[in-house]
């Protein structure tokens, strides 16, 4: 028998245990465990029949729904390197991803075939494989298993390479730290793009026999009946998603949800308080990134409230204690976080080619942080986001935490504009905030030292975010400068341009 990761055997065993039960649904179509395994194996055999090399990268461009899960399993159990791409990717982004990862084949809906062929790609429909229950051999542990693209906020995206072995370990660890063991019939609601955080939770949930509801975003008419009938056991809701849910159902209370998985960006106290009022003390916080599969750190629900009570303008955001096998260090001078773990990436692909991670090396995250006396990690911001104004260093999160209540649950961000006099001028922008929020924000800003107070307050219909839902400050800065000009000097002012 070949040593390696027995993806195929595991999926077939899961299908034998839970065969007729619903595995995945989008609220309209349903997929049983038996059909999931059969279609995934059918597509896997089809890919092996047409692919040039067993371990080549094969991309997927699938909207959230049952076919996205089938495709992910198929590429994985066949032993290829899965390259999942957000369906919102532009032609230019797809072209760059293909150049970087060197894939030619891509599984996508049939209606994408002409577009993909025009980009020089071979489109394969998920339905092309039919069904099969013929098992496949284990996959070599060290072979490439999954490629994830960075957000590209500091340049063109890079591809992060994970091995099949690293991915398998991440699956085990994810299941080991679940706040409860899903039972058949327990349903988790996932609304973020499947190529990101939703996929790892999907695998962990299905491997225990639970049911995954995978929606293409926050679809109120599909969510409402689930909440009203207590039909959800868990929800994956990063802060932006959580805020949208709460805005759809203001001042409502729901029972039945045992855990809200929250991550990808800092959870601020006001949003946590509103979530607790709606769902109870069920929010669980984790820390994750493309370079390392979750779990990196975990803050269980019974500790989140205490951490929120400790959060102020200088403390940062608590993301909990390191998960199994995770080592975290803080540079004493720069406060940058570095980590090492069994589920860390195998290497990185840039325009210059592939560079493996040196054995045993720590990964410098670019995040700033501290470890408290209880061993919990607190995020203080990004090294690239540190503001330098008037000779002072300021973290945007310090200001955002203080001003957040003024936005009444809407997203709020601090960004800077270049200034010859100050170095950087601080501006506060809220997303679709209520009328009069600026006055409340100015009153709250009185708690801050003068050099930390924003010089202007703006409202945008939407804040620019990357595919992972994280704010892109560089794009927000560009958007401000397209409609406003800075009147520099000792008392800087931001003036709207004519016609803006």
CSV table of C-alpha atoms in Angstrom, one decimal:
chain,number,residue,atom,x,y,z
A,1,UNK,CA,0.0,0.0,0.0
A,2,UNK,CA,1.2,3.5,-0.9
A,3,UNK,CA,1.9,5.7,2.1
A,4,UNK,CA,0.1,9.0,2.0
A,5,UNK,CA,-3.2,10.7,2.8
A,6,UNK,CA,-6.2,8.5,2.2
A,7,UNK,CA,-8.6,11.2,1.1
A,8,UNK,CA,-10.6,8.8,-1.1
A,9,UNK,CA,-10.9,6.1,1.5
A,10,UNK,CA,-12.0,8.7,4.1
A,11,UNK,CA,-14.7,10.2,1.9
A,12,UNK,CA,-16.1,6.7,0.9
A,13,UNK,CA,-16.2,5.7,4.6
A,14,UNK,CA,-18.1,8.9,5.5
A,15,UNK,CA,-20.6,8.2,2.7
A,16,UNK,CA,-21.1,4.6,4.0
A,17,UNK,CA,-21.9,6.0,7.5
A,18,UNK,CA,-24.2,8.8,6.5
A,19,UNK,CA,-25.3,7.9,2.9
A,20,UNK,CA,-28.9,9.1,2.6
A,21,UNK,CA,-28.5,12.1,4.9
A,22,UNK,CA,-28.2,15.6,3.5
A,23,UNK,CA,-24.6,16.7,3.3
A,24,UNK,CA,-24.7,20.1,1.5
A,25,UNK,CA,-27.5,22.4,0.5
A,26,UNK,CA,-27.8,25.9,-0.9
A,27,UNK,CA,-31.4,26.2,0.3
A,28,UNK,CA,-32.7,24.9,-3.0
A,29,UNK,CA,-30.6,22.0,-4.2
A,30,UNK,CA,-29.6,19.2,-1.8
A,31,UNK,CA,-26.7,16.7,-1.9
A,32,UNK,CA,-26.6,13.6,0.1
A,33,UNK,CA,-23.4,12.1,1.5
A,34,UNK,CA,-23.7,9.1,-0.9
A,35,UNK,CA,-24.2,11.4,-4.0
A,36,UNK,CA,-21.4,13.7,-2.8
A,37,UNK,CA,-18.9,10.8,-2.7
A,38,UNK,CA,-20.1,9.3,-6.0
A,39,UNK,CA,-19.9,12.6,-7.9
A,40,UNK,CA,-16.6,13.6,-6.4
A,41,UNK,CA,-15.1,10.3,-7.3
A,42,UNK,CA,-16.6,10.5,-10.8
A,43,UNK,CA,-15.1,13.9,-11.4
A,44,UNK,CA,-11.8,12.8,-9.9
A,45,UNK,CA,-11.5,9.9,-12.3
A,46,UNK,CA,-12.4,12.2,-15.2
A,47,UNK,CA,-9.7,14.7,-14.2
A,48,UNK,CA,-7.1,11.9,-13.9
A,49,UNK,CA,-8.0,10.7,-17.4
A,50,UNK,CA,-7.4,14.1,-19.0
A,51,UNK,CA,-4.7,15.6,-16.9
A,52,UNK,CA,-1.1,15.4,-18.0
A,53,UNK,CA,0.5,14.9,-14.6
A,54,UNK,CA,-1.0,13.5,-11.5
A,55,UNK,CA,0.0,16.3,-9.2
A,56,UNK,CA,-0.5,19.3,-11.5
A,57,UNK,CA,-2.4,22.4,-10.2
A,58,UNK,CA,-6.1,22.4,-11.2
A,59,UNK,CA,-8.2,25.4,-10.5
A,60,UNK,CA,-11.8,25.8,-9.6
A,61,UNK,CA,-14.1,28.8,-10.2
A,62,UNK,CA,-17.3,27.6,-8.5
A,63,UNK,CA,-20.1,29.7,-6.8
A,64,UNK,CA,-21.1,28.7,-3.4
A,65,UNK,CA,-23.3,25.6,-3.5
A,66,UNK,CA,-23.2,21.8,-3.7
A,67,UNK,CA,-21.0,21.8,-6.9
A,68,UNK,CA,-18.3,23.8,-5.1
A,69,UNK,CA,-18.0,21.0,-2.5
A,70,UNK,CA,-18.0,18.2,-5.1
A,71,UNK,CA,-15.3,20.0,-7.1
A,72,UNK,CA,-13.1,20.6,-4.0
A,73,UNK,CA,-13.3,17.0,-2.9
A,74,UNK,CA,-12.7,15.7,-6.5
A,75,UNK,CA,-9.5,17.7,-7.1
A,76,UNK,CA,-8.2,16.7,-3.6
A,77,UNK,CA,-8.9,13.0,-3.6
A,78,UNK,CA,-7.4,12.7,-7.1
A,79,UNK,CA,-4.1,14.1,-5.7
A,80,UNK,CA,-4.0,17.3,-7.6
A,81,UNK,CA,-3.1,20.7,-6.1
A,82,UNK,CA,-6.4,22.5,-5.7
A,83,UNK,CA,-6.4,26.1,-6.7
A,84,UNK,CA,-9.8,27.5,-5.6
A,85,UNK,CA,-10.6,31.0,-7.0
A,86,UNK,CA,-13.2,33.4,-5.9
A,87,UNK,CA,-16.0,33.7,-8.6
A,88,UNK,CA,-15.6,37.5,-8.3
A,89,UNK,CA,-12.1,37.4,-9.8
A,90,UNK,CA,-11.6,39.5,-12.9
A,91,UNK,CA,-10.1,38.3,-16.2
A,92,UNK,CA,-6.9,40.1,-15.3
A,93,UNK,CA,-6.8,38.4,-11.9
A,94,UNK,CA,-7.5,35.0,-13.4
A,95,UNK,CA,-4.7,35.5,-16.0
A,96,UNK,CA,-2.3,36.4,-13.2
A,97,UNK,CA,-3.3,33.4,-11.1
A,98,UNK,CA,-2.9,31.1,-14.0
A,99,UNK,CA,0.6,32.5,-14.8
A,100,UNK,CA,1.7,32.3,-11.2
A,101,UNK,CA,0.3,28.8,-10.3
A,102,UNK,CA,0.9,27.5,-13.8
A,103,UNK,CA,-2.5,25.8,-14.2
A,104,UNK,CA,-4.3,25.3,-17.5
A,105,UNK,CA,-7.3,23.3,-16.4
A,106,UNK,CA,-10.2,24.8,-14.4
A,107,UNK,CA,-13.4,23.4,-13.2
A,108,UNK,CA,-16.2,25.9,-13.6
A,109,UNK,CA,-19.9,26.2,-14.5
A,110,UNK,CA,-20.7,25.6,-18.2
A,111,UNK,CA,-21.7,29.2,-18.7
A,112,UNK,CA,-18.1,30.3,-18.0
A,113,UNK,CA,-16.6,28.1,-20.7
A,114,UNK,CA,-16.3,30.8,-23.5
A,115,UNK,CA,-14.8,33.3,-21.1
A,116,UNK,CA,-12.2,30.9,-19.8
A,117,UNK,CA,-11.3,29.6,-23.3
A,118,UNK,CA,-10.6,33.2,-24.3
A,119,UNK,CA,-8.1,33.3,-21.4
A,120,UNK,CA,-6.3,30.3,-22.8
A,121,UNK,CA,-7.8,27.9,-20.1
A,122,UNK,CA,-9.4,24.5,-20.5
A,123,UNK,CA,-12.8,24.6,-18.8
A,124,UNK,CA,-14.2,21.5,-17.3
A,125,UNK,CA,-17.8,21.2,-16.0
A,126,UNK,CA,-18.3,19.6,-12.6
A,127,UNK,CA,-21.1,17.4,-14.2
A,128,UNK,CA,-18.7,15.9,-16.8
A,129,UNK,CA,-17.4,13.3,-14.4
A,130,UNK,CA,-20.7,11.4,-13.8
A,131,UNK,CA,-20.6,9.2,-10.7
A,132,UNK,CA,-18.2,6.5,-9.4
A,133,UNK,CA,-17.5,4.6,-6.2
A,134,UNK,CA,-14.1,3.2,-7.4
A,135,UNK,CA,-11.6,4.2,-4.7
A,136,UNK,CA,-8.4,6.1,-5.5
A,137,UNK,CA,-5.0,5.5,-3.9
A,138,UNK,CA,-3.6,7.6,-1.1
A,139,UNK,CA,-2.0,10.9,-2.1
A,140,UNK,CA,1.7,11.6,-1.4
A,141,UNK,CA,2.0,13.5,1.9
A,142,UNK,CA,4.6,16.1,0.6
A,143,UNK,CA,2.9,16.8,-2.8
A,144,UNK,CA,1.3,20.1,-3.4
A,145,UNK,CA,-2.3,20.0,-2.0
A,146,UNK,CA,-3.7,23.5,-2.1
A,147,UNK,CA,-2.8,26.9,-3.4
A,148,UNK,CA,-4.2,30.1,-1.8
A,149,UNK,CA,-3.6,33.6,-3.1
A,150,UNK,CA,-2.7,36.5,-0.9
A,151,UNK,CA,-4.9,39.5,-0.9
A,152,UNK,CA,-2.5,41.6,-2.9
A,153,UNK,CA,-2.7,44.7,-0.7
A,154,UNK,CA,1.0,45.3,-0.8
A,155,UNK,CA,1.6,44.3,-4.4
A,156,UNK,CA,0.6,41.6,-6.9
A,157,UNK,CA,-0.8,38.5,-5.1
A,158,UNK,CA,1.5,35.6,-4.3
A,159,UNK,CA,0.4,32.0,-4.2
A,160,UNK,CA,0.8,30.2,-0.9
A,161,UNK,CA,1.4,26.5,-1.3
A,162,UNK,CA,0.2,23.9,1.2
A,163,UNK,CA,1.0,20.2,1.0
A,164,UNK,CA,-1.5,17.4,1.2
A,165,UNK,CA,0.0,16.4,4.5
A,166,UNK,CA,-0.3,19.9,6.0
A,167,UNK,CA,-3.9,20.1,4.8
A,168,UNK,CA,-4.7,16.8,6.4
A,169,UNK,CA,-3.2,17.9,9.7
A,170,UNK,CA,-5.2,21.1,9.6
A,171,UNK,CA,-8.4,19.0,9.2
A,172,UNK,CA,-7.5,16.9,12.2
A,173,UNK,CA,-6.8,20.0,14.3
A,174,UNK,CA,-9.9,21.8,13.2
A,175,UNK,CA,-12.0,18.8,14.3
A,176,UNK,CA,-10.0,18.5,17.6
A,177,UNK,CA,-10.8,22.1,18.6
A,178,UNK,CA,-14.5,22.2,17.6
A,179,UNK,CA,-16.5,23.8,20.4
A,180,UNK,CA,-18.8,20.8,20.1
A,181,UNK,CA,-18.9,17.6,18.0
A,182,UNK,CA,-21.4,18.1,15.2
A,183,UNK,CA,-24.0,15.3,15.1
A,184,UNK,CA,-26.0,14.1,12.0
A,185,UNK,CA,-28.6,16.8,11.3
A,186,UNK,CA,-26.6,19.6,12.9
A,187,UNK,CA,-26.5,22.4,10.3
A,188,UNK,CA,-23.8,25.0,9.9
A,189,UNK,CA,-24.5,28.1,7.8
A,190,UNK,CA,-21.7,29.4,5.6
A,191,UNK,CA,-22.0,32.6,3.5
A,192,UNK,CA,-18.4,33.6,2.7
A,193,UNK,CA,-16.7,32.6,-0.6
A,194,UNK,CA,-15.9,28.9,-0.5
A,195,UNK,CA,-12.3,29.3,-1.5
A,196,UNK,CA,-11.6,31.1,1.9
A,197,UNK,CA,-12.6,30.2,5.4
A,198,UNK,CA,-15.8,28.4,4.5
A,199,UNK,CA,-14.0,25.4,3.0
A,200,UNK,CA,-12.1,24.2,6.0
A,201,UNK,CA,-15.2,24.3,8.2
A,202,UNK,CA,-17.1,22.4,5.5
A,203,UNK,CA,-14.7,19.5,5.6
A,204,UNK,CA,-14.6,19.4,9.4
A,205,UNK,CA,-18.4,19.5,9.6
A,206,UNK,CA,-19.1,16.9,6.9
A,207,UNK,CA,-16.5,14.5,8.3
A,208,UNK,CA,-18.6,14.3,11.5
A,209,UNK,CA,-21.8,13.8,9.6
A,210,UNK,CA,-23.2,17.3,9.9
A,211,UNK,CA,-25.1,19.3,7.3
A,212,UNK,CA,-23.6,22.3,5.5
A,213,UNK,CA,-25.7,25.1,4.1
A,214,UNK,CA,-23.6,27.1,1.7
A,215,UNK,CA,-25.1,30.3,0.5
A,216,UNK,CA,-23.8,32.9,-2.1
A,217,UNK,CA,-23.7,35.7,0.5
A,218,UNK,CA,-26.0,37.0,3.2
A,219,UNK,CA,-29.4,36.1,1.6
A,220,UNK,CA,-32.0,37.3,4.0
A,221,UNK,CA,-35.0,35.4,2.6
A,222,UNK,CA,-33.1,32.1,3.0
A,223,UNK,CA,-31.6,32.9,6.4
A,224,UNK,CA,-34.8,34.2,8.1
A,225,UNK,CA,-36.7,30.8,8.2
A,226,UNK,CA,-33.6,29.0,9.5
A,227,UNK,CA,-33.2,31.5,12.4
A,228,UNK,CA,-36.9,31.7,13.2
A,229,UNK,CA,-37.2,27.9,13.4
A,230,UNK,CA,-34.0,27.3,15.4
A,231,UNK,CA,-32.7,25.2,12.5
A,232,UNK,CA,-29.0,26.3,12.8
A,233,UNK,CA,-26.5,24.8,15.1
A,234,UNK,CA,-23.6,27.1,14.0
A,235,UNK,CA,-22.8,30.0,11.7
A,236,UNK,CA,-19.5,31.2,10.2
A,237,UNK,CA,-19.8,34.9,10.4
A,238,UNK,CA,-16.7,37.2,10.2
A,239,UNK,CA,-17.5,40.7,11.5
A,240,UNK,CA,-18.7,42.1,8.2
A,241,UNK,CA,-21.1,39.1,7.7
A,242,UNK,CA,-22.2,39.3,11.4
A,243,UNK,CA,-23.0,43.0,11.0
A,244,UNK,CA,-25.1,42.3,7.9
A,245,UNK,CA,-27.1,39.6,9.7
A,246,UNK,CA,-27.8,41.9,12.6
A,247,UNK,CA,-28.9,44.7,10.4
A,248,UNK,CA,-31.3,42.4,8.6
A,249,UNK,CA,-33.0,41.4,11.9
A,250,UNK,CA,-32.6,44.4,14.2
A,251,UNK,CA,-33.5,43.9,17.9
A,252,UNK,CA,-34.4,40.2,17.3
A,253,UNK,CA,-33.5,37.3,19.5
A,254,UNK,CA,-32.8,33.8,18.2
A,255,UNK,CA,-32.2,30.5,20.0
A,256,UNK,CA,-30.6,27.3,18.8
A,257,UNK,CA,-27.3,28.6,17.5
A,258,UNK,CA,-24.6,27.0,19.7
A,259,UNK,CA,-21.6,28.7,18.1
A,260,UNK,CA,-20.9,31.7,15.8
A,261,UNK,CA,-17.4,31.2,14.3
A,262,UNK,CA,-15.8,34.6,13.9
A,263,UNK,CA,-12.4,35.5,12.4
A,264,UNK,CA,-10.6,37.2,9.5
A,265,UNK,CA,-10.7,40.6,11.1
A,266,UNK,CA,-10.9,42.1,14.6
A,267,UNK,CA,-14.3,41.8,16.4
A,268,UNK,CA,-15.0,45.1,18.2
A,269,UNK,CA,-16.9,45.3,21.5
A,270,UNK,CA,-20.1,47.1,20.1
A,271,UNK,CA,-20.7,44.4,17.5
A,272,UNK,CA,-20.0,41.6,20.0
A,273,UNK,CA,-22.5,43.2,22.4
A,274,UNK,CA,-25.2,43.3,19.7
A,275,UNK,CA,-24.4,39.7,18.6
A,276,UNK,CA,-24.7,38.5,22.2
A,277,UNK,CA,-28.1,40.3,22.6
A,278,UNK,CA,-29.4,38.5,19.5
A,279,UNK,CA,-27.8,35.0,19.9
A,280,UNK,CA,-26.5,34.8,23.4
A,281,UNK,CA,-22.9,34.2,24.5
A,282,UNK,CA,-22.0,32.0,21.5
A,283,UNK,CA,-19.3,34.0,19.6
A,284,UNK,CA,-16.0,32.2,19.2
A,285,UNK,CA,-13.0,34.1,17.9
A,286,UNK,CA,-10.0,32.7,16.0
A,287,UNK,CA,-6.9,34.0,14.2
A,288,UNK,CA,-6.1,32.9,10.7
A,289,UNK,CA,-4.2,33.7,7.5
A,290,UNK,CA,-3.5,32.2,4.1
A,291,UNK,CA,-0.1,31.0,5.2
A,292,UNK,CA,-1.4,28.8,8.1
A,293,UNK,CA,-4.6,26.9,8.3
A,294,UNK,CA,-6.8,27.5,11.3
A,295,UNK,CA,-6.7,26.9,14.2
A,296,UNK,CA,-3.8,29.3,15.0
A,297,UNK,CA,-5.4,30.8,18.1
A,298,UNK,CA,-8.8,30.2,19.7
A,299,UNK,CA,-10.8,32.4,22.1
A,300,UNK,CA,-13.9,30.3,23.2
A,301,UNK,CA,-17.2,32.0,23.8
A,302,UNK,CA,-17.0,31.9,27.6
A,303,UNK,CA,-13.8,34.0,27.4
A,304,UNK,CA,-14.8,36.5,24.6
A,305,UNK,CA,-16.9,38.6,26.9
A,306,UNK,CA,-14.1,39.0,29.4
A,307,UNK,CA,-11.7,40.0,26.6
A,308,UNK,CA,-14.2,42.5,25.3
A,309,UNK,CA,-14.4,44.1,28.7
A,310,UNK,CA,-10.6,44.5,28.7
A,311,UNK,CA,-10.6,46.1,25.2
A,312,UNK,CA,-9.8,49.8,25.0
A,313,UNK,CA,-8.1,52.1,22.6
A,314,UNK,CA,-4.6,50.7,23.3
A,315,UNK,CA,-5.1,47.1,24.2
A,316,UNK,CA,-5.7,45.7,20.7
A,317,UNK,CA,-8.1,42.8,19.9
A,318,UNK,CA,-7.8,39.5,21.8
A,319,UNK,CA,-7.8,36.4,19.5
A,320,UNK,CA,-7.1,33.8,22.2
A,321,UNK,CA,-4.6,31.1,23.0
A,322,UNK,CA,-2.4,29.1,20.6
A,323,UNK,CA,-4.0,26.0,19.2
A,324,UNK,CA,-2.4,22.6,19.2
A,325,UNK,CA,1.2,22.5,17.8
A,326,UNK,CA,1.2,26.3,17.3
A,327,UNK,CA,4.2,28.3,18.5
A,328,UNK,CA,4.0,32.1,18.6
A,329,UNK,CA,6.8,34.6,19.2
A,330,UNK,CA,6.7,38.4,19.5
A,331,UNK,CA,9.7,40.5,18.3
A,332,UNK,CA,10.6,42.6,21.4
A,333,UNK,CA,11.5,45.7,19.3
A,334,UNK,CA,9.0,45.7,16.5
A,335,UNK,CA,6.2,43.6,18.3
A,336,UNK,CA,5.8,41.7,15.0
A,337,UNK,CA,4.2,38.3,15.4
A,338,UNK,CA,5.9,35.2,14.1
A,339,UNK,CA,4.5,31.7,14.2
A,340,UNK,CA,5.4,28.1,13.5
A,341,UNK,CA,3.0,25.1,13.2
A,342,UNK,CA,2.5,21.8,11.6
A,343,UNK,CA,-0.2,23.2,9.3
A,344,UNK,CA,2.0,26.1,8.1
A,345,UNK,CA,2.6,26.6,4.3
A,346,UNK,CA,5.2,24.6,2.4
A,347,UNK,CA,6.3,27.4,0.2
A,348,UNK,CA,5.5,30.6,-1.7
A,349,UNK,CA,5.2,31.3,-5.5
A,350,UNK,CA,6.0,34.8,-6.7
A,351,UNK,CA,6.8,36.1,-10.1
A,352,UNK,CA,10.4,34.9,-9.5
A,353,UNK,CA,9.2,31.3,-9.0
A,354,UNK,CA,8.7,28.9,-6.1
A,355,UNK,CA,10.5,29.2,-2.8
A,356,UNK,CA,10.1,26.5,-0.2
A,357,UNK,CA,9.8,27.4,3.4
A,358,UNK,CA,13.1,26.4,5.2
A,359,UNK,CA,12.5,23.4,7.5
A,360,UNK,CA,11.6,24.6,11.0
A,361,UNK,CA,11.5,28.3,10.0
A,362,UNK,CA,9.0,30.7,11.7
A,363,UNK,CA,6.7,32.7,9.5
A,364,UNK,CA,6.7,36.5,10.0
A,365,UNK,CA,3.1,37.5,9.8
A,366,UNK,CA,3.3,41.2,9.3
A,367,UNK,CA,0.9,41.5,12.2
A,368,UNK,CA,1.8,43.4,15.4
A,369,UNK,CA,0.8,42.0,18.8
A,370,UNK,CA,1.4,41.1,22.4
A,371,UNK,CA,0.9,38.2,24.7
A,372,UNK,CA,-0.9,38.8,27.9
A,373,UNK,CA,-0.1,37.1,31.3
A,374,UNK,CA,-2.8,34.5,30.5
A,375,UNK,CA,-0.9,33.5,27.3
A,376,UNK,CA,-3.5,35.0,25.0
A,377,UNK,CA,-2.5,36.8,21.8
A,378,UNK,CA,-3.7,40.4,21.2
A,379,UNK,CA,-3.5,41.8,17.7
A,380,UNK,CA,-2.4,45.5,17.6
A,381,UNK,CA,-2.6,46.0,13.9
A,382,UNK,CA,-0.5,45.5,10.7
A,383,UNK,CA,3.1,46.6,10.5
A,384,UNK,CA,2.3,48.2,7.2
A,385,UNK,CA,-0.7,50.1,8.7
A,386,UNK,CA,1.1,51.9,11.5
A,387,UNK,CA,0.5,55.6,11.2
A,388,UNK,CA,3.3,58.1,11.6
A,389,UNK,CA,1.8,61.5,12.3
A,390,UNK,CA,3.5,64.5,13.9
A,391,UNK,CA,6.4,62.3,15.1
A,392,UNK,CA,4.1,59.8,16.8
A,393,UNK,CA,3.3,56.2,15.9
A,394,UNK,CA,-0.4,55.3,16.1
A,395,UNK,CA,-2.2,52.0,15.3
A,396,UNK,CA,-5.5,52.4,13.4
A,397,UNK,CA,-7.2,49.9,15.7
A,398,UNK,CA,-6.6,52.2,18.7
A,399,UNK,CA,-8.8,54.8,17.1
A,400,UNK,CA,-11.3,52.5,15.5
A,401,UNK,CA,-12.1,50.8,18.9
A,402,UNK,CA,-12.9,54.1,20.5
A,403,UNK,CA,-15.0,55.5,17.6
A,404,UNK,CA,-16.8,52.3,16.7
A,405,UNK,CA,-20.0,52.9,18.7
A,406,UNK,CA,-20.7,56.0,16.7
A,407,UNK,CA,-21.2,53.9,13.6
A,408,UNK,CA,-24.0,51.9,15.3
A,409,UNK,CA,-22.9,48.6,14.0
A,410,UNK,CA,-21.7,49.7,10.6
A,411,UNK,CA,-18.1,49.2,9.6
A,412,UNK,CA,-15.7,52.0,10.4
A,413,UNK,CA,-12.2,52.5,9.3
A,414,UNK,CA,-9.2,54.8,9.9
A,415,UNK,CA,-7.1,55.7,6.9
A,416,UNK,CA,-4.4,58.3,6.3
A,417,UNK,CA,-3.6,60.8,3.6
A,418,UNK,CA,0.0,61.9,2.9
A,419,UNK,CA,0.9,65.3,4.4
A,420,UNK,CA,4.2,67.3,4.1
A,421,UNK,CA,3.4,69.0,7.4
A,422,UNK,CA,2.3,66.0,9.5
A,423,UNK,CA,3.6,63.1,7.6
A,424,UNK,CA,0.2,61.5,7.6
A,425,UNK,CA,-3.3,63.0,8.3
A,426,UNK,CA,-5.8,60.8,10.0
A,427,UNK,CA,-9.3,60.4,8.4
A,428,UNK,CA,-12.2,58.4,9.7
A,429,UNK,CA,-14.6,56.7,7.2
A,430,UNK,CA,-17.9,54.9,8.1
A,431,UNK,CA,-19.8,52.6,5.9
A,432,UNK,CA,-23.4,53.6,5.3
A,433,UNK,CA,-23.6,55.1,8.8
A,434,UNK,CA,-26.7,56.8,10.2
A,435,UNK,CA,-27.2,60.5,9.8
A,436,UNK,CA,-25.4,62.4,12.6
A,437,UNK,CA,-22.8,59.8,13.4
A,438,UNK,CA,-20.0,62.3,12.9
A,439,UNK,CA,-21.0,64.3,15.9
A,440,UNK,CA,-21.0,61.2,18.1
A,441,UNK,CA,-17.6,60.2,16.7
A,442,UNK,CA,-16.1,63.6,17.5
A,443,UNK,CA,-17.4,63.4,21.0
A,444,UNK,CA,-15.9,59.9,21.5
A,445,UNK,CA,-12.6,61.1,20.0
A,446,UNK,CA,-12.2,63.5,22.9
A,447,UNK,CA,-11.0,60.3,24.8
A,448,UNK,CA,-8.0,60.1,22.5
A,449,UNK,CA,-4.8,62.1,22.6
A,450,UNK,CA,-5.0,65.0,20.2
A,451,UNK,CA,-2.5,63.6,17.7
A,452,UNK,CA,-4.8,60.5,17.4
A,453,UNK,CA,-8.0,62.4,16.6
A,454,UNK,CA,-9.2,62.2,13.0
A,455,UNK,CA,-9.1,65.5,11.0
A,456,UNK,CA,-12.1,64.5,8.9
A,457,UNK,CA,-15.1,62.2,9.0
A,458,UNK,CA,-16.6,60.8,5.8
A,459,UNK,CA,-19.4,58.3,4.9
A,460,UNK,CA,-19.1,55.9,2.0
A,461,UNK,CA,-21.8,53.6,0.8
A,462,UNK,CA,-19.3,50.7,1.0
A,463,UNK,CA,-15.7,50.3,2.1
A,464,UNK,CA,-13.3,48.5,-0.3
A,465,UNK,CA,-12.5,45.0,0.7
A,466,UNK,CA,-10.5,42.1,-0.7
A,467,UNK,CA,-11.8,38.7,-1.5
A,468,UNK,CA,-11.4,37.6,2.1
A,469,UNK,CA,-13.6,40.5,3.2
A,470,UNK,CA,-10.8,42.5,4.8
A,471,UNK,CA,-10.5,46.2,4.5
A,472,UNK,CA,-8.0,47.4,1.9
A,473,UNK,CA,-6.8,50.8,3.2
A,474,UNK,CA,-4.8,51.6,0.1
A,475,UNK,CA,-8.0,51.5,-2.0
A,476,UNK,CA,-9.9,53.5,0.5
A,477,UNK,CA,-7.2,56.1,0.5
A,478,UNK,CA,-7.4,56.2,-3.3
A,479,UNK,CA,-11.2,56.6,-3.2
A,480,UNK,CA,-10.9,59.6,-0.8
A,481,UNK,CA,-8.4,61.3,-3.0
A,482,UNK,CA,-10.6,60.9,-6.1
A,483,UNK,CA,-13.4,63.0,-4.4
A,484,UNK,CA,-11.5,65.2,-1.9
A,485,UNK,CA,-8.4,67.3,-1.7
A,486,UNK,CA,-6.2,67.9,1.4
A,487,UNK,CA,-5.6,71.5,2.5
A,488,UNK,CA,-2.3,70.8,4.2
A,489,UNK,CA,-0.7,72.7,7.1
A,490,UNK,CA,-0.8,73.0,10.8
A,491,UNK,CA,-4.6,72.8,10.7
A,492,UNK,CA,-5.3,70.4,7.8
A,493,UNK,CA,-8.7,70.3,6.2
A,494,UNK,CA,-10.3,67.9,3.7
A,495,UNK,CA,-12.3,69.6,1.0
A,496,UNK,CA,-14.8,67.9,-1.4
A,497,UNK,CA,-13.9,68.5,-5.0
A,498,UNK,CA,-16.5,70.3,-7.2
A,499,UNK,CA,-19.1,67.9,-8.5
A,500,UNK,CA,-18.0,65.1,-6.2
